[in-house]
Short mmCIF file of C-alpha atoms and ligand atoms in Angstrom, two decimals:
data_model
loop_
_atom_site.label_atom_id
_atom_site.label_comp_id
_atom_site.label_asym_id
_atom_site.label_seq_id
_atom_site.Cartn_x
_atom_site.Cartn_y
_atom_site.Cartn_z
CA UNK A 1 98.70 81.75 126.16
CA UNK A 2 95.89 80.73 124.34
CA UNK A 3 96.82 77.88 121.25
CA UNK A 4 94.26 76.50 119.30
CA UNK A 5 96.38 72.99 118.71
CA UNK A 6 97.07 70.71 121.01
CA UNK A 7 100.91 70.53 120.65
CA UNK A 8 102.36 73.37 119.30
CA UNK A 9 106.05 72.65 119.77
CA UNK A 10 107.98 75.66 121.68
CA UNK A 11 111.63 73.77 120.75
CA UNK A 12 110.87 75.23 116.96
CA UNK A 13 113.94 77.29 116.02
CA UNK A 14 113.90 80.55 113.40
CA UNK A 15 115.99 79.45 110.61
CA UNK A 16 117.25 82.84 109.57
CA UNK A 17 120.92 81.13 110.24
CA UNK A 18 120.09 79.66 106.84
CA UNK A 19 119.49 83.07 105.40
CA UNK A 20 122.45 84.02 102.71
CA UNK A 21 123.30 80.64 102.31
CA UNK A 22 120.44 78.72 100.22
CA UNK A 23 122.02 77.91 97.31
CA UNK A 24 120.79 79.45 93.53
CA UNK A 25 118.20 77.19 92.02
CA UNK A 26 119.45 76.76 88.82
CA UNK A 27 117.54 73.87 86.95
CA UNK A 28 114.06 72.51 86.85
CA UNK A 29 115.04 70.05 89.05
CA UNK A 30 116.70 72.03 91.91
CA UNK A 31 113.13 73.94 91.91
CA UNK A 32 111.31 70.79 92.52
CA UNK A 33 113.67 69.59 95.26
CA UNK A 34 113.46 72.90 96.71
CA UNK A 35 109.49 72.75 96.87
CA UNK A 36 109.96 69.07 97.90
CA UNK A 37 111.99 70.00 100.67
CA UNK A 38 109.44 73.02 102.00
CA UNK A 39 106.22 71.05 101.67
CA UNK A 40 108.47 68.66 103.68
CA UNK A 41 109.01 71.15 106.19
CA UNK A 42 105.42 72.42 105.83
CA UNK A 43 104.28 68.66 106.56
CA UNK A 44 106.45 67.95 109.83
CA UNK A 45 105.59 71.38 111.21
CA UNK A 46 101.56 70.31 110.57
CA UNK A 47 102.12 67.09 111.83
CA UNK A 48 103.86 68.28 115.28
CA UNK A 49 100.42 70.27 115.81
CA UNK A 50 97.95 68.04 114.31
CA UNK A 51 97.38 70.18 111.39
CA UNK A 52 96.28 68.99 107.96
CA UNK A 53 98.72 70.36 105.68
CA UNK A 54 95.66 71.06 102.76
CA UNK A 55 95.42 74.06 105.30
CA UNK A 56 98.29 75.56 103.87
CA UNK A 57 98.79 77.58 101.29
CA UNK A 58 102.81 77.85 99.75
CA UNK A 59 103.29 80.89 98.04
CA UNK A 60 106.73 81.24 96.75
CA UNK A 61 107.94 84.84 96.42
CA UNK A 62 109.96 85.54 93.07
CA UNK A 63 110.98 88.97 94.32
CA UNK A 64 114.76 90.36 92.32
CA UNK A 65 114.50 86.69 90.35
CA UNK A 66 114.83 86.84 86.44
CA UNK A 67 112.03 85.86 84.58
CA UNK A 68 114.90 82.95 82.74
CA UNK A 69 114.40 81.68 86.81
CA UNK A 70 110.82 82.19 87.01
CA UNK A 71 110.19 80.36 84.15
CA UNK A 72 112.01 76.90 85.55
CA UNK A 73 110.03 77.57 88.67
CA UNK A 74 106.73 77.41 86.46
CA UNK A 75 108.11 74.23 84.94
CA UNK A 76 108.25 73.08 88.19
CA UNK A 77 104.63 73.38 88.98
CA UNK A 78 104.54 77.12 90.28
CA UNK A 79 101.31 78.93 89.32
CA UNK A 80 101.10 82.13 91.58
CA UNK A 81 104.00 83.91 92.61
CA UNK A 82 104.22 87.13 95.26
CA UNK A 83 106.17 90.22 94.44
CA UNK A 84 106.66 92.93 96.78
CA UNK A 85 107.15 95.13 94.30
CA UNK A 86 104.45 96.14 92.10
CA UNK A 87 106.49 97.59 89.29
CA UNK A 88 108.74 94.46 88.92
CA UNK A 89 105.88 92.23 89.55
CA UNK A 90 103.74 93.86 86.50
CA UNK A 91 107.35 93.93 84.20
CA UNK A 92 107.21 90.24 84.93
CA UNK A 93 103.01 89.62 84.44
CA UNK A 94 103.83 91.19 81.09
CA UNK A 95 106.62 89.34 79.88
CA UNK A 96 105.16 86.16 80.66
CA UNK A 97 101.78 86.90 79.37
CA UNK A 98 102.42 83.04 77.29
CA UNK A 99 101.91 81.18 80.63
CA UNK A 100 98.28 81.59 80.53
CA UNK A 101 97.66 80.59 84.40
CA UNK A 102 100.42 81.91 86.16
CA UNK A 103 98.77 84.49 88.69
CA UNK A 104 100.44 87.15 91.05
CA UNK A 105 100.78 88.22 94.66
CA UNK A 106 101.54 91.65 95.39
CA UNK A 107 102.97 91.08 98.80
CA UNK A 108 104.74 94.69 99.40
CA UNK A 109 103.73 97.67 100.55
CA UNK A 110 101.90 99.65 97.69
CA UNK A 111 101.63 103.63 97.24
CA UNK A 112 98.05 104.68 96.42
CA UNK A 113 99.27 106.55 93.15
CA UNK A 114 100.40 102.76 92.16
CA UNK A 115 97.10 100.62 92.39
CA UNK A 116 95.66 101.25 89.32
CA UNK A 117 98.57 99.10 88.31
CA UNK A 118 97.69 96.25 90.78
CA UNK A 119 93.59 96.84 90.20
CA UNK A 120 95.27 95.70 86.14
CA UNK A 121 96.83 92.81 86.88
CA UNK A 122 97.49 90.97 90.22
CA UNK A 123 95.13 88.46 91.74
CA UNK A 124 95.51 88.98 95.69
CA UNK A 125 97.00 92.06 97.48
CA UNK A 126 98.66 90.92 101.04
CA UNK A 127 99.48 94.44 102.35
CA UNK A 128 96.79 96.68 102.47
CA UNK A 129 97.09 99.28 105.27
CA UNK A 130 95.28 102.51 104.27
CA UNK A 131 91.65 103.41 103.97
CA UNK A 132 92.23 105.52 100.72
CA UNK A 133 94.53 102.76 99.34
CA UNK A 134 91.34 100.56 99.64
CA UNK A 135 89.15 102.92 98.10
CA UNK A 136 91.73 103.91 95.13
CA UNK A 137 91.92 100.17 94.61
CA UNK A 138 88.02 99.44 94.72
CA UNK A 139 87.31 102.21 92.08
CA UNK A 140 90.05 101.11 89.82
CA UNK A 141 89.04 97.42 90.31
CA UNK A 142 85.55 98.26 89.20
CA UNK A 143 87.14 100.81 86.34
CA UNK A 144 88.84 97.54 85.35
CA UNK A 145 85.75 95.01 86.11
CA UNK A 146 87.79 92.84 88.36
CA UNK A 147 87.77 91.30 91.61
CA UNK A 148 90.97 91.07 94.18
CA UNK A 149 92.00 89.44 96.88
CA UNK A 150 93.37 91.17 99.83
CA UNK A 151 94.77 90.61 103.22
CA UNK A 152 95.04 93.61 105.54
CA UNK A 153 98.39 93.77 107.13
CA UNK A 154 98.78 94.15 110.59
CA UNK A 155 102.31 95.24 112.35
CA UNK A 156 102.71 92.64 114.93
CA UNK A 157 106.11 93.35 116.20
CA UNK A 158 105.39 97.24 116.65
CA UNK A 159 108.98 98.49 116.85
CA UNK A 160 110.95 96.77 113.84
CA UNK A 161 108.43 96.93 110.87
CA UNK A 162 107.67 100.42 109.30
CA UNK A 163 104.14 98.89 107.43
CA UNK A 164 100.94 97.81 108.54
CA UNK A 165 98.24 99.00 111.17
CA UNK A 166 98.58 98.57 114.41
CA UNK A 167 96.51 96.13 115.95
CA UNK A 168 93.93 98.01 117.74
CA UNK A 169 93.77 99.78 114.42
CA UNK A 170 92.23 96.82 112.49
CA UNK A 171 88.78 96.53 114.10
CA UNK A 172 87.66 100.01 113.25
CA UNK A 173 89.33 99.97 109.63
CA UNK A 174 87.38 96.68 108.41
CA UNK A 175 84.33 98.80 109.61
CA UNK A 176 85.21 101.61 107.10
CA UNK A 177 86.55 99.72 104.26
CA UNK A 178 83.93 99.97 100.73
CA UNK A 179 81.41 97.66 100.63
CA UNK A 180 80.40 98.09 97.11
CA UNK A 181 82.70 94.38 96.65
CA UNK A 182 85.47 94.43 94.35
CA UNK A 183 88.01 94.27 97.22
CA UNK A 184 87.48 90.83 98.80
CA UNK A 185 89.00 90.85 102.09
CA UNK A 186 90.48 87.40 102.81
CA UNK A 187 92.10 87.45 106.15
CA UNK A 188 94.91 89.22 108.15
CA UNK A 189 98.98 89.11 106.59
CA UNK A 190 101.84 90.02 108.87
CA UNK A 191 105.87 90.01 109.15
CA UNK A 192 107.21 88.62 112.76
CA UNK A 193 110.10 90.77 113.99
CA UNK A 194 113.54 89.22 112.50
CA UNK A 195 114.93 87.93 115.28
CA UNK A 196 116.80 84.51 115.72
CA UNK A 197 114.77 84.43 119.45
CA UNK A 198 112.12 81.72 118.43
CA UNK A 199 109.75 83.01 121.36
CA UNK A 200 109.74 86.66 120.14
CA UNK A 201 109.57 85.62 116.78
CA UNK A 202 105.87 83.20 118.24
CA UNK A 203 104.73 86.03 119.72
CA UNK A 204 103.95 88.12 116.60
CA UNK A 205 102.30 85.00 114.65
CA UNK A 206 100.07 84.51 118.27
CA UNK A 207 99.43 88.18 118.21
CA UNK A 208 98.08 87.54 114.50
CA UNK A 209 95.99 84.87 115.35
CA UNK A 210 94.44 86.20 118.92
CA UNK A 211 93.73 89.16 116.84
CA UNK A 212 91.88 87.83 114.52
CA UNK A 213 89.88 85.87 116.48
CA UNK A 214 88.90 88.87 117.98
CA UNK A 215 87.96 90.36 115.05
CA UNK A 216 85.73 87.78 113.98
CA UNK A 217 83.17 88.38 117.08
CA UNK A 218 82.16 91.79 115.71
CA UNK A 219 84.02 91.75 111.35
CA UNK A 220 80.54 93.17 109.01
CA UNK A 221 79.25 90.18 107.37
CA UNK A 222 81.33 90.74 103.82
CA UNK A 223 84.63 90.48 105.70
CA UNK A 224 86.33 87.48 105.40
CA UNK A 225 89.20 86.47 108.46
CA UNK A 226 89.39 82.68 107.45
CA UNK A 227 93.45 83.06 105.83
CA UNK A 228 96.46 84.06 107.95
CA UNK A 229 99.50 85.10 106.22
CA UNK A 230 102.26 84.42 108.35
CA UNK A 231 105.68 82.86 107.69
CA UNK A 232 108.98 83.16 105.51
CA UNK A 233 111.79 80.82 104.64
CA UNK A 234 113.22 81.68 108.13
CA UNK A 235 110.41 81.04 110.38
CA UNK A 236 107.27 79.66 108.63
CA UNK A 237 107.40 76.28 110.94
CA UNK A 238 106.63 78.42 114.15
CA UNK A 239 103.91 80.35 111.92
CA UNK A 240 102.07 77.45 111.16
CA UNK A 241 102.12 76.22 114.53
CA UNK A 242 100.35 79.07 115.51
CA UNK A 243 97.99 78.95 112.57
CA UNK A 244 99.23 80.23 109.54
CA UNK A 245 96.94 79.34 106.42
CA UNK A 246 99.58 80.79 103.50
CA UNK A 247 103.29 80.97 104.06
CA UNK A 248 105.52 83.54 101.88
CA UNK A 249 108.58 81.56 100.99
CA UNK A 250 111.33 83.01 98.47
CA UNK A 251 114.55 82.22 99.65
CA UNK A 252 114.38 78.31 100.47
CA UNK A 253 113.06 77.67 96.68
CA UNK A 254 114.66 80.39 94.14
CA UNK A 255 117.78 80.59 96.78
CA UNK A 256 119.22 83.29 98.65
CA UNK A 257 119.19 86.85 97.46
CA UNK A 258 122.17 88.76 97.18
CA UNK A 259 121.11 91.94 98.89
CA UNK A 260 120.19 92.31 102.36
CA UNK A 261 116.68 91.71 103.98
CA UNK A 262 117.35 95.33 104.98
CA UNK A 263 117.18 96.52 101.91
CA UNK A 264 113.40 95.11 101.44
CA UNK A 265 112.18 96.74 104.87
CA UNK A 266 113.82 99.44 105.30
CA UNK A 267 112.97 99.67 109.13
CA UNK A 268 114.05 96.58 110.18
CA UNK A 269 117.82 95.46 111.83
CA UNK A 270 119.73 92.55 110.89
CA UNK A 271 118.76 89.24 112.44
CA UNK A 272 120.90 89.22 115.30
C1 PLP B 1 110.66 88.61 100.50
C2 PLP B 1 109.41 88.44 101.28
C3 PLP B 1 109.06 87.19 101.80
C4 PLP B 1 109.91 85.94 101.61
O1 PLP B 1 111.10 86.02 102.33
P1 PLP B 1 112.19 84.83 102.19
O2 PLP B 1 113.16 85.11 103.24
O3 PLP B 1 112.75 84.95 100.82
O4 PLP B 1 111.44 83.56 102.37
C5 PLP B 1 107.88 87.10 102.52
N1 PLP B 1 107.08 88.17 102.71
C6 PLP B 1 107.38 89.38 102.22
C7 PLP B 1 106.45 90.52 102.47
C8 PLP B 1 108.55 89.56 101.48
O5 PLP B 1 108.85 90.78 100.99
#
């Protein structure tokens, strides 16, 4: 297998034990010992691969927090958040219209009759998957006179997640996307399968990157493949051994969430 560091450490474990048990950030100060504790994290898992950490992006994912919450977490130097749900995430851009450069992630899947609502407000898209999503969002960007960020996801794991292309999918769907440049594509986002089996868990972030190096051979000249979204509170070490350039963390800063990652993809099974 093909790794484009020279140490990538197989002995990283999934953390997913962890999952359900982070406690509730409740002050200012458990925020920033909670995002002291992940760049921490972030760091060692750099270091084990010779990575420079300024590669990697942290963006913490506010999903079913109260904006009372959201607000300590600005305090404590958060200024983008993801949401991977575009109605609560647009509730929240509105009621915190006061923190003038707080920006937002729409990290979810996103129906096409709902991206007039992310063309209004969000700053970077991280799961488009559909060629008429793409061209909803373009004309409503350009309705709106802004530019966004996206990340095309890719289903990595094939059986266990429900969104995404499949691979093979990708090359011919950059090809087809709108070129008239409202939609900025960034790079490539994925979920690994949930699984407690670090090596299973690898293989979808090394499917991610071999992909994308792929892609880059023959992407059109307007496509960018530079970012890598790969990586959650359980198993962002492994992804940025393998190459991630932004991990999605929510539960190892705001704390663990009382329902069920099953209830947030529908498709997948408990981590076993
Ligand atoms: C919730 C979510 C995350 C973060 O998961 P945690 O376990 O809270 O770190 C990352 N990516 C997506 C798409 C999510 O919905």
């Amino acid at each position: 297998m093909h790794t484009p560091y020279p140490d990538p450490d197989p002995g990283t474990q999934t953390r997913h034990a962890l999952h359900g048990h982070y406690p509730r950030a409740e002050t200012v100060d458990d925020f920033r010992r909670n995002l002291a504790l992940v760049h921490e994290r972030i760091d060692a898992a750099c270091q084990r691969v010779g990575r420079d950490p300024v590669g990697v992006r942290l963006l913490p994912v506010s999903k079913t927090i109260d904006e009372a919450h959201i607000r300590l977490a600005y305090q404590a130097g958060c200024r983008v958040l993801g949401e991977n749900k575009v109605q609560e995430a647009h509730h929240k851009w509105e009621a915190m219209q006061d923190l003038g450069d707080l920006r937002w992630s729409v990290i979810g899947h996103l129906q096409t009759n709902k991206a007039k609502l992310v063309a209004r407000f969000a700053d970077e898209f991280q799961a488009l998957d559909s060629l008429r999503l793409a061209e909803t969002l373009e004309r409503r960007l350009q309705a709106e006179g802004r530019s966004l960020d996206v990340f095309v996801q890719v289903n990595s794991s094939n059986e266990t997640s429900k969104y995404g292309l499949a691979p093979e999918a990708v090359a011919g769907f950059l090809q087809a996307l709108p070129r008239s440049g409202a939609l900025r594509v960034r790079g490539l986002m994925t979920l690994a399968l949930f699984s407690a089996e670090p090596a299973q868990v690898r293989a979808c972030f090394v499917r991610l990157r071999e992909l994308r190096d792929q892609l880059r051979q023959h992407a059109p000249a307007h496509i960018g493949l530079d970012e890598l979204s790969m990586g959650m509170s359980g198993d962002f070490e492994i992804a940025i051994e393998e190459g991630a350039s932004v991990v999605r963390v929510g539960q190892a800063i705001f704390g663990a969430r009382a329902l069920p990652d099953s209830h947030y993809w529908p498709a997948t099974t408990p981590a076993d």
